[in-house]
Amino acid sequence: MGSETDAAMADPATDPFEVARASAERLAELTGVARHDIALVLGSGWGGAADLLGETVAEVPATQLPGFHAPVVVGHGGTIRSVRIAGDGDGDGEPRHALVLGARTHFYEGRGVRAVAHGVRMAAAAGARTLVLTNGCGGLDPAWAPGTPVLISDHINLTAASPLEGATFVDLTDLYSPRLRELARTVDPDLPEGVYVQFRGPHYETPAEVRMARTMGGDLVGMSTALEAIAARHVGMEILGISLVTNPAAGVSDEALAHEDVIAAGAAAGPRISRLLADIVRKI
């Protein structure tokens, strides 16, 4: 007798890939764009990049698409935008479109890992072969002041979960594309890189947990990204990850942590990092 998961995967109404395909089809109907080339998940501080990429063709409330939920975090949007990218990265004269996902579901919301991975899977079903994942995070290196963008070179997943189900084995050796990190440095040669550690949240990490993350090889701590990246690799996407250090991680400084400070740091850095990201995306 099969498990409940097996039964759910066999039902098109609950199979996460069928839901993603249905969402992508509805997206095409609402935006008039048959295929998107690149997808971006814009975390805290990164939202302004969408305005700099090019012309917004359509903006859709995420709740109009199957599988999406309204955001629960202040500072996170709830819309999905189709943007015609300015310029031509391929040189063939064909317009390219970016899918900007402003409706990220975090694992701590309790909706399950499928909900966390849904946006990524929908983007892949919509044609995107490249995924840019951004976030606001705590920095473990005292030299990285709030407002510092950091390329993600690897991650450590401490959520005790995976978006993959059953005997699904995926190589994560070069999960965060060396090619795309190199390309990003053609825009800003001084971009540092580090290992992102995803905790489950929603509470911030304790100083002891931050020391553990540092001992394990981590440089950045947060509550997103890693599960999305795994799901993206599974569906064949090339991934660029960029974190914005919004605060020193617990114990790195004497300051208490507050979500309002994360929002403020993201807003202060927003114009600069948004321009950086838009310039990188146009080169991809």
Short mmCIF file of C-alpha atoms in Angstrom, two decimals:
data_model
loop_
_atom_site.label_atom_id
_atom_site.label_comp_id
_atom_site.label_asym_id
_atom_site.label_seq_id
_atom_site.Cartn_x
_atom_site.Cartn_y
_atom_site.Cartn_z
CA MET A 1 0.00 0.00 0.00
CA GLY A 2 1.41 3.41 -0.94
CA SER A 3 1.98 6.26 1.47
CA GLU A 4 -0.16 9.40 1.73
CA THR A 5 2.60 11.26 -0.13
CA ASP A 6 2.47 8.74 -2.98
CA ALA A 7 -1.29 9.20 -3.23
CA ALA A 8 -0.96 12.98 -3.22
CA MET A 9 1.70 12.92 -5.93
CA ALA A 10 -0.59 10.79 -8.11
CA ASP A 11 -3.43 13.31 -7.81
CA PRO A 12 -3.05 16.18 -10.34
CA ALA A 13 -4.88 18.48 -7.92
CA THR A 14 -2.13 18.07 -5.30
CA ASP A 15 0.93 17.00 -7.30
CA PRO A 16 3.24 20.03 -6.80
CA PHE A 17 4.49 19.90 -10.38
CA GLU A 18 0.97 19.80 -11.80
CA VAL A 19 0.03 22.75 -9.60
CA ALA A 20 3.14 24.58 -10.83
CA ARG A 21 2.19 23.92 -14.45
CA ALA A 22 -1.37 25.13 -13.83
CA SER A 23 0.02 28.27 -12.19
CA ALA A 24 2.37 28.91 -15.13
CA GLU A 25 -0.49 28.50 -17.61
CA ARG A 26 -2.63 30.96 -15.67
CA LEU A 27 0.31 33.36 -15.49
CA ALA A 28 0.66 33.28 -19.28
CA GLU A 29 -3.04 34.04 -19.65
CA LEU A 30 -2.95 36.99 -17.25
CA THR A 31 0.34 38.53 -18.47
CA GLY A 32 0.14 37.73 -22.18
CA VAL A 33 3.73 36.47 -22.00
CA ALA A 34 4.10 32.89 -23.17
CA ARG A 35 7.59 32.32 -21.79
CA HIS A 36 9.84 33.90 -19.17
CA ASP A 37 13.60 33.55 -19.45
CA ILE A 38 14.79 34.35 -15.93
CA ALA A 39 13.13 34.42 -12.53
CA LEU A 40 14.01 36.53 -9.52
CA VAL A 41 12.96 36.08 -5.91
CA LEU A 42 13.44 39.48 -4.30
CA GLY A 43 13.97 39.39 -0.55
CA SER A 44 14.30 42.20 1.99
CA GLY A 45 15.93 45.25 0.42
CA TRP A 46 15.99 43.95 -3.16
CA GLY A 47 12.52 44.91 -4.39
CA GLY A 48 13.61 48.03 -6.26
CA ALA A 49 15.53 45.95 -8.82
CA ALA A 50 12.28 45.07 -10.59
CA ASP A 51 11.76 48.73 -11.55
CA LEU A 52 15.24 48.97 -13.04
CA LEU A 53 15.17 45.82 -15.17
CA GLY A 54 12.96 47.24 -17.87
CA GLU A 55 9.30 47.73 -18.71
CA THR A 56 6.72 46.03 -16.51
CA VAL A 57 4.39 44.20 -18.89
CA ALA A 58 1.97 42.99 -16.23
CA GLU A 59 1.62 42.73 -12.46
CA VAL A 60 -0.54 40.00 -10.99
CA PRO A 61 -1.61 39.44 -7.37
CA ALA A 62 -0.03 36.12 -6.45
CA THR A 63 -3.28 34.89 -4.96
CA GLN A 64 -4.78 34.82 -8.49
CA LEU A 65 -2.42 31.97 -9.36
CA PRO A 66 -2.91 28.38 -8.14
CA GLY A 67 -0.68 27.40 -5.23
CA PHE A 68 0.24 30.88 -3.97
CA HIS A 69 -0.70 32.48 -0.66
CA ALA A 70 -0.77 36.06 0.59
CA PRO A 71 2.52 37.09 2.26
CA VAL A 72 2.58 37.23 6.05
CA VAL A 73 5.79 39.23 6.56
CA VAL A 74 5.95 43.03 6.66
CA GLY A 75 8.23 44.25 3.88
CA HIS A 76 7.49 41.35 1.53
CA GLY A 77 5.29 41.98 -1.50
CA GLY A 78 2.44 39.84 -2.72
CA THR A 79 2.59 40.34 -6.46
CA ILE A 80 4.24 38.65 -9.44
CA ARG A 81 5.54 40.86 -12.22
CA SER A 82 6.44 40.20 -15.81
CA VAL A 83 9.20 42.56 -16.94
CA ARG A 84 10.56 43.01 -20.45
CA ILE A 85 14.31 43.24 -19.85
CA ALA A 86 15.95 46.34 -21.29
CA GLY A 87 18.66 45.49 -23.82
CA ASP A 88 19.32 42.09 -25.35
CA GLY A 89 21.53 39.71 -23.44
CA ASP A 90 21.42 37.04 -26.15
CA GLY A 91 22.22 39.33 -29.07
CA ASP A 92 19.49 37.79 -31.23
CA GLY A 93 17.15 40.76 -31.04
CA GLU A 94 14.39 38.80 -29.31
CA PRO A 95 12.93 40.46 -26.20
CA ARG A 96 13.59 38.65 -22.95
CA HIS A 97 11.26 38.59 -19.97
CA ALA A 98 11.97 38.36 -16.27
CA LEU A 99 9.51 36.89 -13.82
CA VAL A 100 9.77 38.77 -10.52
CA LEU A 101 8.40 36.72 -7.63
CA GLY A 102 7.36 39.04 -4.83
CA ALA A 103 5.38 36.35 -3.02
CA ARG A 104 7.94 34.22 -1.20
CA THR A 105 6.62 31.63 1.23
CA HIS A 106 8.95 31.01 4.16
CA PHE A 107 9.25 27.63 5.81
CA TYR A 108 8.40 29.09 9.21
CA GLU A 109 4.91 30.01 7.97
CA GLY A 110 3.93 26.37 8.46
CA ARG A 111 2.50 25.80 4.96
CA GLY A 112 4.95 22.99 4.23
CA VAL A 113 7.96 22.64 1.96
CA ARG A 114 5.84 22.34 -1.19
CA ALA A 115 4.56 25.87 -0.65
CA VAL A 116 8.13 27.13 -0.17
CA ALA A 117 9.21 25.56 -3.47
CA HIS A 118 6.09 26.45 -5.45
CA GLY A 119 7.28 29.79 -6.83
CA VAL A 120 10.49 28.25 -8.11
CA ARG A 121 8.65 25.34 -9.71
CA MET A 122 6.12 27.67 -11.31
CA ALA A 123 8.96 29.80 -12.74
CA ALA A 124 10.57 26.71 -14.27
CA ALA A 125 7.22 25.66 -15.74
CA ALA A 126 6.95 29.18 -17.20
CA GLY A 127 10.21 28.60 -19.08
CA ALA A 128 12.81 30.20 -16.80
CA ARG A 129 16.16 28.44 -16.91
CA THR A 130 17.95 30.88 -14.59
CA LEU A 131 16.95 31.75 -11.04
CA VAL A 132 18.24 34.66 -8.95
CA LEU A 133 17.61 34.20 -5.23
CA THR A 134 18.09 37.17 -2.92
CA ASN A 135 17.56 37.68 0.79
CA GLY A 136 18.29 39.87 3.76
CA CYS A 137 20.40 38.08 6.35
CA GLY A 138 22.63 38.29 9.38
CA GLY A 139 26.36 38.54 8.77
CA LEU A 140 28.97 36.60 10.73
CA ASP A 141 31.94 38.61 9.46
CA PRO A 142 32.29 41.89 11.42
CA ALA A 143 33.85 43.45 8.31
CA TRP A 144 30.51 43.15 6.48
CA ALA A 145 28.59 46.20 7.60
CA PRO A 146 24.81 46.38 7.14
CA GLY A 147 24.17 47.10 3.48
CA THR A 148 26.90 44.77 2.17
CA PRO A 149 25.85 42.49 -0.74
CA VAL A 150 27.46 39.02 -0.62
CA LEU A 151 27.39 36.33 -3.30
CA ILE A 152 26.31 32.92 -1.98
CA SER A 153 28.92 30.29 -2.80
CA ASP A 154 27.24 27.39 -0.96
CA HIS A 155 24.72 26.73 1.77
CA ILE A 156 24.10 24.69 4.90
CA ASN A 157 20.49 23.60 5.33
CA LEU A 158 19.56 23.44 9.01
CA THR A 159 15.80 23.24 8.50
CA ALA A 160 15.75 19.43 8.76
CA ALA A 161 13.62 19.43 5.58
CA SER A 162 13.96 19.09 1.82
CA PRO A 163 11.68 20.05 -1.07
CA LEU A 164 12.48 16.70 -2.71
CA GLU A 165 10.21 13.75 -2.01
CA GLY A 166 10.86 10.04 -2.23
CA ALA A 167 13.99 8.59 -3.83
CA THR A 168 14.92 11.83 -5.59
CA PHE A 169 18.69 12.23 -5.60
CA VAL A 170 20.12 15.52 -6.83
CA ASP A 171 23.77 16.61 -6.94
CA LEU A 172 24.30 19.93 -5.15
CA THR A 173 28.06 20.18 -5.65
CA ASP A 174 27.97 23.44 -7.63
CA LEU A 175 24.47 24.51 -6.64
CA TYR A 176 25.25 28.23 -6.76
CA SER A 177 26.64 28.71 -10.25
CA PRO A 178 30.35 29.59 -10.43
CA ARG A 179 29.68 30.99 -13.91
CA LEU A 180 27.04 33.40 -12.66
CA ARG A 181 29.17 34.48 -9.69
CA GLU A 182 31.98 35.25 -12.11
CA LEU A 183 29.57 37.20 -14.29
CA ALA A 184 28.37 39.17 -11.23
CA ARG A 185 31.94 40.20 -10.54
CA THR A 186 32.22 41.74 -14.00
CA VAL A 187 29.68 44.26 -12.66
CA ASP A 188 31.30 44.62 -9.21
CA PRO A 189 34.75 42.99 -8.86
CA ASP A 190 34.71 43.60 -5.10
CA LEU A 191 31.69 41.43 -4.33
CA PRO A 192 32.61 39.05 -1.48
CA GLU A 193 31.14 35.58 -1.24
CA GLY A 194 30.20 33.28 1.59
CA VAL A 195 28.26 30.26 2.80
CA TYR A 196 24.60 30.87 3.68
CA VAL A 197 23.09 28.94 6.57
CA GLN A 198 19.31 28.55 6.55
CA PHE A 199 17.71 28.12 9.94
CA ARG A 200 14.07 27.20 10.36
CA GLY A 201 12.95 30.44 12.08
CA PRO A 202 10.90 32.48 12.73
CA HIS A 203 12.94 33.32 15.85
CA TYR A 204 16.38 34.78 15.29
CA GLU A 205 19.39 32.60 16.01
CA THR A 206 20.95 32.56 19.46
CA PRO A 207 24.60 33.62 19.85
CA ALA A 208 25.45 29.95 20.48
CA GLU A 209 23.73 28.93 17.25
CA VAL A 210 25.62 31.63 15.37
CA ARG A 211 28.90 30.32 16.80
CA MET A 212 27.87 26.82 15.69
CA ALA A 213 27.12 28.12 12.18
CA ARG A 214 30.53 29.80 12.03
CA THR A 215 32.26 26.61 13.24
CA MET A 216 30.42 24.66 10.52
CA GLY A 217 31.74 27.04 7.87
CA GLY A 218 28.87 29.53 7.62
CA ASP A 219 29.23 33.23 6.88
CA LEU A 220 25.57 34.31 6.61
CA VAL A 221 22.45 33.24 8.52
CA GLY A 222 18.81 33.55 7.50
CA MET A 223 15.45 31.87 7.07
CA SER A 224 15.07 31.37 3.31
CA THR A 225 16.87 30.50 0.06
CA ALA A 226 18.39 27.05 0.65
CA LEU A 227 15.17 25.06 0.19
CA GLU A 228 14.30 27.13 -2.90
CA ALA A 229 17.76 26.53 -4.37
CA ILE A 230 17.45 22.76 -3.94
CA ALA A 231 14.06 22.79 -5.67
CA ALA A 232 15.50 24.90 -8.48
CA ARG A 233 18.41 22.54 -9.08
CA HIS A 234 15.98 19.62 -9.23
CA VAL A 235 14.10 21.27 -12.13
CA GLY A 236 17.31 22.13 -13.98
CA MET A 237 17.72 25.83 -13.24
CA GLU A 238 21.05 27.67 -12.97
CA ILE A 239 21.16 29.60 -9.72
CA LEU A 240 22.68 32.88 -8.60
CA GLY A 241 22.30 33.67 -4.91
CA ILE A 242 22.96 37.10 -3.39
CA SER A 243 22.47 38.08 0.25
CA LEU A 244 22.19 41.55 1.70
CA VAL A 245 23.72 41.77 5.16
CA THR A 246 21.06 43.72 7.05
CA ASN A 247 22.52 43.22 10.53
CA PRO A 248 25.33 41.50 12.39
CA ALA A 249 24.18 38.05 13.49
CA ALA A 250 23.40 37.49 17.18
CA GLY A 251 26.51 37.75 19.32
CA VAL A 252 28.62 39.36 16.58
CA SER A 253 27.71 42.76 18.04
CA ASP A 254 26.03 43.91 21.24
CA GLU A 255 22.93 45.18 19.41
CA ALA A 256 19.60 43.42 19.88
CA LEU A 257 17.92 42.04 16.73
CA ALA A 258 14.62 43.45 15.46
CA HIS A 259 12.72 42.95 12.20
CA GLU A 260 12.24 46.72 11.94
CA ASP A 261 16.02 47.15 11.76
CA VAL A 262 16.20 44.58 8.95
CA ILE A 263 13.59 46.54 6.98
CA ALA A 264 15.41 49.84 7.63
CA ALA A 265 18.78 48.44 6.54
CA GLY A 266 17.22 47.04 3.39
CA ALA A 267 15.58 50.36 2.59
CA ALA A 268 18.84 52.25 3.08
CA ALA A 269 20.78 49.92 0.79
CA GLY A 270 17.90 49.44 -1.66
CA PRO A 271 18.81 51.88 -4.45
CA ARG A 272 22.44 50.75 -4.61
CA ILE A 273 21.86 47.00 -4.50
CA SER A 274 18.87 47.22 -6.83
CA ARG A 275 21.03 48.88 -9.48
CA LEU A 276 23.72 46.25 -8.92
CA LEU A 277 21.24 43.40 -9.37
CA ALA A 278 19.59 44.93 -12.44
CA ASP A 279 23.00 45.36 -14.08
CA ILE A 280 23.88 41.75 -13.34
CA VAL A 281 20.60 40.37 -14.64
CA ARG A 282 20.95 42.22 -17.95
CA LYS A 283 24.27 40.43 -18.46
CA ILE A 284 22.87 36.94 -17.85
#
